[in-house]
CSV table of C-alpha atoms in Angstrom, one decimal:
chain,number,residue,atom,x,y,z
A,1,MET,CA,95.8,-119.5,-125.7
A,2,LYS,CA,98.9,-117.5,-124.7
A,3,THR,CA,97.9,-114.3,-126.8
A,4,GLU,CA,95.1,-112.3,-125.4
A,5,SER,CA,93.3,-112.5,-128.6
A,6,SER,CA,93.3,-116.4,-128.3
A,7,SER,CA,92.1,-115.8,-124.5
A,8,SER,CA,89.1,-114.0,-125.5
A,9,SER,CA,88.2,-116.3,-128.0
A,10,VAL,CA,88.6,-119.1,-125.6
A,11,MET,CA,86.3,-117.4,-123.1
A,12,GLU,CA,83.5,-116.5,-126.0
A,13,PHE,CA,83.7,-120.2,-126.7
A,14,LEU,CA,83.3,-121.1,-122.8
A,15,GLU,CA,80.4,-119.0,-122.1
A,16,LYS,CA,78.5,-121.0,-124.8
A,17,VAL,CA,79.2,-124.5,-123.3
A,18,PRO,CA,75.7,-125.7,-121.5
A,19,LEU,CA,77.9,-127.3,-119.0
A,20,LEU,CA,79.3,-124.0,-117.8
A,21,HIS,CA,76.7,-121.6,-117.3
A,22,ARG,CA,76.4,-122.5,-114.0
A,23,LEU,CA,79.8,-121.3,-113.0
A,24,THR,CA,81.0,-117.6,-112.5
A,25,SER,CA,83.4,-115.5,-114.3
A,26,THR,CA,85.7,-116.0,-111.8
A,27,SER,CA,85.7,-119.8,-112.4
A,28,LEU,CA,85.7,-119.7,-116.2
A,29,LYS,CA,88.7,-117.4,-116.0
A,30,ARG,CA,90.4,-120.0,-114.3
A,31,ILE,CA,89.5,-123.0,-116.2
A,32,ALA,CA,90.3,-120.8,-119.8
A,33,GLN,CA,93.9,-120.7,-117.5
A,34,VAL,CA,94.7,-124.6,-117.7
A,35,LEU,CA,92.7,-125.8,-120.7
A,36,VAL,CA,95.1,-127.8,-123.4
A,37,PHE,CA,93.9,-128.3,-127.1
A,38,LYS,CA,93.7,-131.6,-128.6
A,39,ARG,CA,93.8,-132.0,-132.1
A,40,TYR,CA,92.6,-135.5,-133.9
A,41,GLU,CA,92.7,-136.8,-137.3
A,42,ARG,CA,89.2,-139.0,-138.8
A,43,GLY,CA,89.2,-142.4,-137.0
A,44,ASP,CA,91.5,-141.3,-134.2
A,45,TYR,CA,90.0,-142.7,-131.0
A,46,VAL,CA,89.4,-139.5,-128.6
A,47,VAL,CA,88.8,-142.1,-125.9
A,48,GLY,CA,88.8,-145.3,-125.4
A,49,ARG,CA,86.5,-147.7,-122.8
A,50,ASP,CA,89.5,-150.0,-121.9
A,51,GLU,CA,91.5,-147.0,-120.4
A,52,GLU,CA,91.4,-146.9,-116.9
A,53,GLU,CA,92.2,-143.6,-115.8
A,54,MET,CA,90.3,-140.8,-118.0
A,55,GLU,CA,92.6,-137.6,-118.8
A,56,GLY,CA,89.5,-135.3,-117.8
A,57,VAL,CA,87.0,-133.5,-119.7
A,58,TYR,CA,87.0,-132.7,-123.2
A,59,PHE,CA,85.0,-130.0,-125.1
A,60,VAL,CA,84.3,-129.8,-128.6
A,61,VAL,CA,85.3,-127.0,-130.3
A,62,GLU,CA,85.4,-128.0,-134.5
A,63,GLY,CA,84.4,-131.3,-136.0
A,64,GLN,CA,82.5,-134.2,-134.7
A,65,ALA,CA,83.2,-137.4,-133.0
A,66,GLN,CA,81.2,-140.5,-132.2
A,67,VAL,CA,80.3,-142.3,-129.0
A,68,LEU,CA,80.0,-146.1,-129.4
A,69,GLY,CA,78.1,-147.5,-126.4
A,70,PRO,CA,79.3,-150.4,-124.7
A,71,VAL,CA,79.8,-154.0,-126.7
A,72,GLY,CA,76.8,-156.3,-126.7
A,73,GLU,CA,74.6,-153.5,-124.9
A,74,GLU,CA,71.0,-154.0,-126.6
A,75,ASN,CA,69.5,-151.1,-128.4
A,76,CYS,CA,72.5,-149.3,-128.4
A,77,SER,CA,72.4,-146.0,-129.5
A,78,GLU,CA,74.9,-144.0,-131.6
A,79,PHE,CA,75.1,-140.4,-131.8
A,80,PHE,CA,77.8,-137.0,-132.4
A,81,LEU,CA,79.0,-134.6,-130.5
A,82,LYS,CA,79.3,-131.6,-131.9
A,83,PRO,CA,81.1,-128.1,-131.1
A,84,PHE,CA,79.9,-126.9,-127.4
A,85,ASP,CA,79.6,-130.6,-126.2
A,86,TYR,CA,81.2,-132.3,-124.0
A,87,PHE,CA,82.2,-135.5,-122.3
A,88,GLY,CA,84.7,-137.3,-120.1
A,89,ARG,CA,85.8,-138.2,-116.5
A,90,GLY,CA,84.4,-135.1,-114.1
A,91,ILE,CA,80.8,-135.4,-114.9
A,92,PHE,CA,78.8,-137.9,-114.1
A,93,GLY,CA,81.5,-140.2,-112.3
A,94,ASN,CA,84.9,-141.7,-113.4
A,95,VAL,CA,83.1,-144.8,-115.3
A,96,TYR,CA,82.8,-143.8,-118.8
A,97,ALA,CA,82.4,-147.4,-120.6
A,98,VAL,CA,82.3,-145.9,-124.3
A,99,ASP,CA,84.5,-145.4,-126.8
A,100,VAL,CA,84.7,-141.6,-128.6
A,101,VAL,CA,85.8,-141.5,-132.2
A,102,ALA,CA,86.9,-138.8,-134.2
A,103,VAL,CA,84.6,-138.3,-137.4
A,104,SER,CA,86.5,-135.9,-139.2
A,105,GLN,CA,89.1,-133.5,-138.3
A,106,LEU,CA,88.3,-132.5,-134.5
A,107,THR,CA,89.8,-130.3,-131.9
A,108,CYS,CA,88.8,-129.9,-128.5
A,109,LEU,CA,90.0,-128.5,-125.5
A,110,LEU,CA,91.0,-130.6,-122.6
A,111,LEU,CA,90.2,-129.7,-118.5
A,112,THR,CA,92.5,-132.2,-117.2
A,113,SER,CA,91.8,-134.5,-114.4
A,114,ASP,CA,93.9,-132.8,-111.8
A,115,HIS,CA,91.5,-129.4,-112.5
A,116,CYS,CA,88.2,-130.8,-112.9
A,117,HIS,CA,87.4,-129.6,-109.2
A,118,LEU,CA,87.2,-126.1,-111.3
A,119,LEU,CA,83.8,-127.7,-112.6
A,120,GLU,CA,82.1,-127.5,-109.1
A,121,THR,CA,79.4,-125.5,-108.5
A,122,LYS,CA,80.3,-122.5,-105.9
A,123,PRO,CA,78.6,-119.1,-105.0
A,124,MET,CA,78.7,-115.8,-107.4
A,125,CYS,CA,81.6,-115.0,-105.7
A,126,ASP,CA,84.5,-118.1,-105.9
A,127,SER,CA,86.4,-116.7,-102.5
A,128,ASP,CA,89.3,-118.9,-100.9
A,129,ASN,CA,88.4,-117.0,-97.9
A,130,GLU,CA,85.6,-117.2,-95.2
A,131,ARG,CA,82.4,-116.2,-97.3
A,132,SER,CA,80.2,-113.4,-96.0
A,133,LEU,CA,76.9,-113.3,-94.9
A,134,LEU,CA,75.5,-112.0,-98.3
A,135,GLU,CA,77.1,-114.4,-100.2
A,136,ARG,CA,75.8,-116.8,-98.1
A,137,ILE,CA,73.0,-115.4,-98.6
A,138,LEU,CA,73.6,-115.3,-102.4
A,139,TYR,CA,74.5,-118.7,-102.8
A,140,MET,CA,71.8,-121.1,-105.0
A,141,ASP,CA,71.9,-125.0,-104.8
A,142,PRO,CA,71.6,-126.1,-108.0
A,143,LEU,CA,68.7,-128.9,-108.0
A,144,ASP,CA,68.6,-129.1,-111.8
A,145,LEU,CA,69.4,-127.1,-115.1
A,146,ASN,CA,67.4,-124.4,-114.7
A,147,VAL,CA,66.3,-125.0,-110.7
A,148,PHE,CA,67.8,-123.5,-108.0
A,149,ARG,CA,67.1,-123.7,-104.2
A,150,GLY,CA,68.0,-120.4,-101.9
A,151,PHE,CA,68.0,-120.1,-98.4
A,152,THR,CA,66.9,-117.8,-95.4
A,153,LEU,CA,69.9,-117.8,-92.8
A,154,PRO,CA,69.3,-117.3,-89.2
A,155,ASN,CA,71.0,-113.7,-89.2
A,156,ALA,CA,70.1,-112.7,-92.5
A,157,PRO,CA,67.3,-109.5,-92.4
A,158,ALA,CA,64.0,-110.2,-91.7
A,159,LEU,CA,60.7,-109.5,-90.0
A,160,GLY,CA,59.0,-112.5,-89.7
A,161,LYS,CA,58.8,-113.2,-93.5
A,162,VAL,CA,61.6,-113.3,-96.2
A,163,PHE,CA,62.9,-109.8,-96.7
A,164,GLY,CA,62.3,-108.4,-100.1
A,165,GLY,CA,65.3,-107.5,-101.0
A,166,GLN,CA,66.5,-111.5,-100.7
A,167,PHE,CA,63.9,-112.2,-103.2
A,168,VAL,CA,65.4,-109.5,-105.8
A,169,ALA,CA,68.9,-110.6,-104.9
A,170,GLN,CA,68.1,-114.8,-105.3
A,171,GLY,CA,66.2,-114.5,-108.3
A,172,LEU,CA,68.8,-112.1,-110.1
A,173,ALA,CA,71.5,-114.3,-109.0
A,174,ALA,CA,69.9,-117.4,-110.3
A,175,ALA,CA,69.0,-116.0,-113.6
A,176,SER,CA,72.7,-115.2,-113.6
A,177,LYS,CA,73.7,-118.6,-113.5
A,178,THR,CA,71.7,-119.3,-116.5
A,179,VAL,CA,73.2,-116.8,-119.1
A,180,GLU,CA,76.5,-116.4,-120.9
A,181,PHE,CA,78.8,-114.8,-118.1
A,182,MET,CA,79.7,-112.1,-120.3
A,183,LYS,CA,76.2,-110.6,-120.1
A,184,LEU,CA,75.3,-108.8,-117.6
A,185,VAL,CA,72.0,-107.6,-115.8
A,186,HIS,CA,70.9,-104.3,-117.1
A,187,SER,CA,67.2,-103.7,-115.9
A,188,LEU,CA,64.6,-105.8,-113.9
A,189,HIS,CA,61.5,-105.8,-112.5
A,190,ALA,CA,59.7,-107.8,-109.8
A,191,TYR,CA,56.6,-108.5,-108.5
A,192,PHE,CA,56.1,-109.5,-104.8
A,193,LEU,CA,52.8,-111.6,-104.6
A,194,LEU,CA,53.0,-113.8,-101.1
A,195,SER,CA,54.8,-113.6,-97.9
A,196,GLY,CA,57.8,-116.1,-97.8
A,197,ASP,CA,58.0,-118.5,-94.9
A,198,ILE,CA,61.6,-117.8,-93.5
A,199,SER,CA,61.6,-121.3,-92.0
A,200,ILE,CA,61.9,-123.3,-95.5
A,201,PRO,CA,63.9,-123.1,-98.5
A,202,ILE,CA,62.8,-121.2,-101.8
A,203,ILE,CA,63.0,-122.9,-105.0
A,204,TYR,CA,63.5,-120.5,-107.9
A,205,GLU,CA,62.5,-121.7,-111.8
A,206,VAL,CA,64.0,-119.7,-114.3
A,207,ARG,CA,62.7,-119.8,-117.8
A,208,ARG,CA,64.7,-118.9,-120.5
A,209,LEU,CA,62.6,-116.6,-122.3
A,210,ARG,CA,65.5,-115.4,-125.3
A,211,ASP,CA,69.1,-116.2,-126.1
A,212,GLY,CA,70.7,-113.5,-128.8
A,213,ASN,CA,74.1,-112.5,-129.6
A,214,ASN,CA,73.4,-109.1,-127.6
A,215,PHE,CA,71.2,-109.6,-125.3
A,216,ALA,CA,68.9,-112.8,-123.1
A,217,THR,CA,65.8,-112.4,-121.1
A,218,ARG,CA,64.7,-114.6,-118.2
A,219,ARG,CA,61.6,-115.3,-116.0
A,220,VAL,CA,62.3,-116.3,-112.4
A,221,ASP,CA,59.1,-117.9,-110.3
A,222,ALA,CA,60.2,-118.1,-106.7
A,223,ARG,CA,57.5,-120.8,-104.8
A,224,GLN,CA,57.3,-122.5,-101.8
A,225,LYS,CA,54.5,-124.3,-100.4
A,226,GLY,CA,53.6,-125.4,-104.1
A,227,LYS,CA,52.8,-121.9,-104.7
A,228,THR,CA,54.4,-118.6,-106.5
A,229,ILE,CA,55.5,-116.0,-103.9
A,230,PHE,CA,57.5,-113.9,-106.0
A,231,THR,CA,58.1,-113.3,-110.1
A,232,LEU,CA,61.0,-111.5,-111.6
A,233,PHE,CA,62.1,-110.7,-115.6
A,234,ALA,CA,65.7,-109.5,-116.0
A,235,SER,CA,67.7,-108.8,-119.0
A,236,PHE,CA,71.2,-109.5,-119.7
A,237,GLN,CA,73.3,-107.3,-122.2
A,238,ARG,CA,76.7,-107.8,-123.6
A,239,GLU,CA,79.1,-105.1,-123.1
A,240,GLN,CA,78.9,-102.6,-126.2
A,241,GLN,CA,80.4,-99.0,-126.8
A,242,GLY,CA,78.0,-96.3,-127.6
A,243,PHE,CA,76.5,-92.8,-127.0
A,244,ASP,CA,77.7,-91.7,-123.3
A,245,HIS,CA,76.3,-88.8,-121.0
A,246,GLN,CA,74.1,-88.3,-117.8
A,247,GLU,CA,71.4,-85.5,-116.9
A,248,SER,CA,71.3,-86.6,-112.9
A,249,ASN,CA,73.8,-85.1,-110.4
A,250,MET,CA,75.1,-86.2,-107.1
A,251,PRO,CA,73.9,-84.2,-104.5
A,252,HIS,CA,76.6,-83.0,-102.1
A,253,MET,CA,76.8,-85.2,-99.1
A,254,LEU,CA,79.0,-85.4,-96.4
A,255,PRO,CA,81.5,-88.4,-96.9
A,256,PRO,CA,80.0,-91.7,-95.2
A,257,GLU,CA,83.1,-91.8,-92.9
A,258,THR,CA,82.2,-88.8,-91.3
A,259,LEU,CA,78.5,-89.9,-90.4
A,260,VAL,CA,77.5,-92.2,-87.7
A,261,SER,CA,76.5,-96.2,-89.1
A,262,ARG,CA,73.1,-97.1,-88.7
A,263,ASP,CA,73.9,-99.5,-86.1
A,264,GLU,CA,75.4,-97.0,-84.2
A,265,MET,CA,72.4,-94.5,-84.2
A,266,LEU,CA,70.0,-97.4,-83.2
A,267,GLN,CA,71.9,-98.1,-80.3
A,268,ARG,CA,72.0,-94.8,-79.4
A,269,ARG,CA,68.3,-94.2,-79.4
A,270,MET,CA,68.1,-97.4,-77.1
A,271,THR,CA,69.6,-95.0,-74.3
A,272,ASP,CA,69.3,-91.7,-75.5
A,273,HIS,CA,66.8,-90.4,-72.5
A,274,LEU,CA,65.7,-87.3,-74.9
A,275,ILE,CA,63.6,-89.5,-76.9
A,276,PRO,CA,60.5,-90.7,-75.6
A,277,ARG,CA,60.2,-94.5,-73.8
A,278,TYR,CA,58.0,-96.0,-75.9
A,279,TYR,CA,59.9,-95.5,-78.8
A,280,ARG,CA,63.4,-96.5,-77.0
A,281,ASN,CA,61.6,-99.8,-76.3
A,282,LYS,CA,60.0,-100.0,-79.5
A,283,VAL,CA,63.6,-99.7,-81.5
A,284,ALA,CA,65.0,-102.5,-78.8
A,285,THR,CA,62.3,-104.9,-79.3
A,286,GLN,CA,62.7,-104.6,-83.1
A,287,TYR,CA,66.4,-104.3,-83.2
A,288,THR,CA,68.2,-107.6,-84.1
A,289,ALA,CA,71.6,-108.3,-85.5
A,290,PRO,CA,73.8,-105.9,-87.7
A,291,LEU,CA,72.9,-105.9,-91.2
A,292,PRO,CA,75.3,-107.3,-93.8
A,293,ILE,CA,74.8,-103.6,-95.4
A,294,ASP,CA,76.7,-100.9,-93.6
A,295,ILE,CA,74.5,-97.9,-93.8
A,296,ARG,CA,75.5,-94.2,-92.9
A,297,PHE,CA,72.3,-91.6,-93.1
A,298,CYS,CA,73.1,-88.6,-94.4
A,299,GLU,CA,70.3,-86.7,-91.7
A,300,PRO,CA,71.2,-88.2,-88.6
A,301,ASN,CA,68.0,-87.4,-87.4
A,302,TYR,CA,65.9,-89.7,-90.0
A,303,SER,CA,62.7,-91.0,-88.5
A,304,THR,CA,62.4,-90.6,-85.1
A,305,GLU,CA,58.5,-90.3,-85.0
A,306,GLU,CA,58.5,-87.3,-82.9
A,307,ARG,CA,58.2,-85.8,-86.5
A,308,LYS,CA,57.2,-86.3,-90.1
A,309,SER,CA,60.1,-87.3,-92.2
A,310,PRO,CA,60.7,-85.6,-95.7
A,311,SER,CA,59.6,-87.5,-98.6
A,312,ARG,CA,62.8,-88.1,-99.4
A,313,LEU,CA,66.0,-89.7,-98.0
A,314,LYS,CA,69.7,-90.1,-98.9
A,315,TYR,CA,72.0,-92.7,-97.3
A,316,TRP,CA,75.4,-94.1,-98.1
A,317,PHE,CA,75.7,-97.7,-98.1
A,318,LYS,CA,78.1,-100.5,-99.1
A,319,ALA,CA,78.3,-104.2,-98.6
A,320,ARG,CA,80.6,-105.3,-95.5
A,321,GLY,CA,83.6,-107.1,-96.4
A,322,GLU,CA,85.2,-107.9,-99.9
A,323,LEU,CA,83.7,-109.0,-102.6
A,324,SER,CA,85.4,-110.8,-105.6
A,325,ASP,CA,85.8,-108.8,-109.1
A,326,ASP,CA,82.7,-110.5,-110.6
A,327,GLN,CA,80.5,-108.0,-111.6
A,328,ALA,CA,77.2,-109.9,-111.6
A,329,LEU,CA,78.2,-110.8,-107.6
A,330,HIS,CA,78.2,-106.6,-107.3
A,331,ARG,CA,75.0,-106.1,-108.7
A,332,CYS,CA,73.4,-109.1,-107.2
A,333,VAL,CA,74.8,-107.3,-103.9
A,334,VAL,CA,73.0,-104.1,-104.7
A,335,ALA,CA,69.8,-105.4,-105.6
A,336,PHE,CA,69.8,-107.0,-102.0
A,337,ALA,CA,70.4,-103.4,-100.3
A,338,SER,CA,67.8,-101.4,-102.7
A,339,ASP,CA,64.9,-102.5,-100.9
A,340,LEU,CA,66.1,-102.3,-97.4
A,341,MET,CA,64.5,-98.7,-96.7
A,342,TYR,CA,62.8,-98.2,-99.9
A,343,ALA,CA,59.2,-98.6,-99.3
A,344,PHE,CA,59.4,-96.6,-96.2
A,345,ILE,CA,59.8,-93.2,-98.2
A,346,SER,CA,56.2,-93.5,-99.0
A,347,SER,CA,54.8,-93.9,-95.2
A,348,ASP,CA,57.4,-91.4,-93.4
A,349,PRO,CA,55.7,-88.5,-94.4
A,350,HIS,CA,52.7,-89.3,-92.7
A,351,LEU,CA,53.8,-90.7,-89.2
A,352,LYS,CA,52.5,-89.7,-85.9
A,353,LYS,CA,53.0,-90.1,-82.4
A,354,ARG,CA,52.4,-94.0,-81.4
A,355,MET,CA,51.5,-94.7,-84.9
A,356,SER,CA,52.9,-97.9,-86.9
A,357,ALA,CA,53.2,-97.3,-90.8
A,358,VAL,CA,54.1,-100.9,-92.1
A,359,PRO,CA,55.0,-100.5,-95.8
A,360,VAL,CA,54.7,-103.6,-98.2
A,361,SER,CA,56.5,-103.5,-101.3
A,362,LEU,CA,54.1,-104.7,-104.2
A,363,ASP,CA,56.6,-104.2,-107.5
A,364,HIS,CA,60.6,-103.2,-107.6
A,365,SER,CA,62.3,-102.1,-110.8
A,366,MET,CA,65.8,-101.5,-111.5
A,367,TRP,CA,68.1,-100.3,-114.5
A,368,PHE,CA,71.6,-100.7,-114.2
A,369,HIS,CA,73.7,-98.0,-116.2
A,370,ARG,CA,77.1,-98.8,-115.6
A,371,PRO,CA,79.7,-101.1,-113.9
A,372,LEU,CA,79.5,-100.9,-110.1
A,373,ARG,CA,81.4,-102.3,-107.1
A,374,ALA,CA,78.9,-102.7,-103.8
A,375,ASP,CA,81.8,-103.1,-101.5
A,376,ASP,CA,82.5,-99.6,-102.1
A,377,TRP,CA,80.3,-96.7,-100.9
A,378,LEU,CA,77.3,-95.9,-102.9
A,379,LEU,CA,75.1,-93.1,-102.2
A,380,PHE,CA,71.3,-93.7,-102.3
A,381,VAL,CA,69.2,-90.9,-103.4
A,382,MET,CA,65.2,-91.7,-103.3
A,383,VAL,CA,62.0,-89.6,-103.3
A,384,ASN,CA,58.5,-90.4,-102.7
A,385,LEU,CA,56.6,-89.0,-105.8
A,386,THR,CA,52.9,-89.9,-104.6
A,387,ALA,CA,50.7,-92.2,-102.4
A,388,SER,CA,47.2,-92.6,-102.8
A,389,GLN,CA,44.3,-95.4,-102.6
A,390,SER,CA,46.9,-97.1,-100.0
A,391,ARG,CA,49.7,-97.3,-102.7
A,392,GLY,CA,52.8,-95.4,-102.8
A,393,LEU,CA,55.4,-94.6,-105.4
A,394,ALA,CA,59.0,-93.6,-105.1
A,395,THR,CA,61.8,-93.7,-107.1
A,396,GLY,CA,65.8,-93.7,-106.5
A,397,GLU,CA,69.3,-93.3,-108.0
A,398,MET,CA,72.3,-94.7,-107.1
A,399,PHE,CA,75.8,-93.0,-107.5
A,400,ASN,CA,79.1,-94.0,-107.3
A,401,ARG,CA,81.6,-92.7,-104.8
A,402,LYS,CA,83.2,-88.8,-106.1
A,403,GLY,CA,87.1,-89.6,-106.9
A,404,GLU,CA,89.9,-89.3,-108.5
A,405,ARG,CA,89.4,-92.2,-110.6
A,406,LYS,CA,88.5,-91.5,-114.3
A,407,GLU,CA,86.6,-94.9,-114.5
A,408,CYS,CA,83.9,-92.8,-111.7
A,409,MET,CA,83.3,-89.8,-114.2
A,410,VAL,CA,81.1,-89.1,-116.9
A,411,ASN,CA,82.1,-85.8,-118.2
A,412,GLY,CA,83.5,-84.8,-115.1
A,413,THR,CA,80.8,-85.7,-112.8
A,414,VAL,CA,80.3,-88.7,-110.6
A,415,GLN,CA,78.4,-91.5,-112.4
A,416,LEU,CA,75.0,-92.1,-112.1
A,417,VAL,CA,74.8,-96.1,-111.9
A,418,VAL,CA,71.8,-97.5,-110.9
A,419,SER,CA,68.1,-95.8,-111.1
A,420,LEU,CA,64.9,-97.2,-109.6
A,421,LYS,CA,61.4,-97.4,-108.9
A,422,GLN,CA,59.1,-99.3,-106.4
A,423,GLU,CA,55.7,-98.9,-105.6
A,424,ALA,CA,54.6,-100.2,-102.0
A,425,LEU,CA,51.2,-101.0,-99.8
A,426,LEU,CA,51.1,-98.4,-97.3
A,427,LYS,CA,49.5,-99.9,-93.8
A,428,GLU,CA,48.5,-98.2,-90.7
A,429,THR,CA,48.0,-99.8,-87.2
A,430,VAL,CA,47.7,-98.6,-84.0
A,431,THR,CA,49.8,-100.5,-82.3
A,432,SER,CA,54.0,-100.9,-82.5
A,433,ASN,CA,54.1,-104.3,-83.5
A,434,PRO,CA,54.8,-105.1,-86.9
A,435,ILE,CA,52.1,-107.0,-89.3
A,436,LEU,CA,53.9,-110.3,-90.1
A,437,ASP,CA,50.9,-111.7,-92.2
A,438,SER,CA,49.9,-112.2,-95.8
A,439,LYS,CA,51.0,-109.5,-98.3
A,440,LEU,CA,47.6,-108.1,-99.1
């Protein structure tokens, strides 16, 4: 347990224990640090029903154990525990009125009673500090092994309906909780079917389509009022060494510290007398609380409605606050941020005075190429390829920030960390009020 190789073996074992699939990598690392090896010979009692206090939770590593029910119980069934099975105090309460006997040489890992609190389900970020809004949005309440419940918080981004990025991020968070923690999402494809109701919880049902040695595939259906309103497919991969190159290069942009934040920009537009009054009133009506994502536009005059905006958009973004080192969390946060303004790229070139275009995301795809940090600046470069038949197609690329760190470079260039594509439905109205009803 003290050597690096032994610690790695313990982590590989823990990720295959079904009970622990719902925990984050941070929780598993904490559990691995406090586990105790226990060995038994054939016929030894591991647990006795007469013991008043259980030592904790046992995870079977090698060998088999037999569980015997209470004496005199009718239809008492006997069964065997095999590797990756578990038993003991801290799972189903403190009462465990059975005997557990080794039927062969048996090796177990024991999580002692004083550490059983580590089995409690926590948000993807197991931070001891006050959780940020993003972490609370991403919290998935487990209802069953493959069923989770998500919520739309009062101060979460919304326009009368569930924000698309929330669907993608929560669906990915639910899927991630059913996958071995050493496998990270490398691609996802999402479909927005119906508008979500912000006033009621969202039920996420995860289907385990495949679990291989290196890859895992999940389907997630989000439901409200008995209807499927969102579907996500995600593929996960264990880290592997291989070829590494990229053709995409990050455009030269001013550093984010020199740019005005989105919230500051909107505040200025509400009071700028050089901007038409109807637009100032529109901004004041639609602007609510600051986003949990800090955004810095590379083109400060983006979308004033006084002129058509180009079919390209570049901005820096990062999560507000510091996140843990859990890579699954960072990818969920990036998934959340990816839909904030993506769909508008398709409608912005067609804007004209007093026209309101309300794009609605139809489908959304992401490919994660390299590790990233969502609490450090990322550059989002997006391009509208075409608009036709009331639909617009946009592509996007995310780059990490150029720095001196070698891990942020590929052959001397900044890393491309995410590629994206999205198709959106384009709606036009003559009023400045947003459309808040059905998707289609």
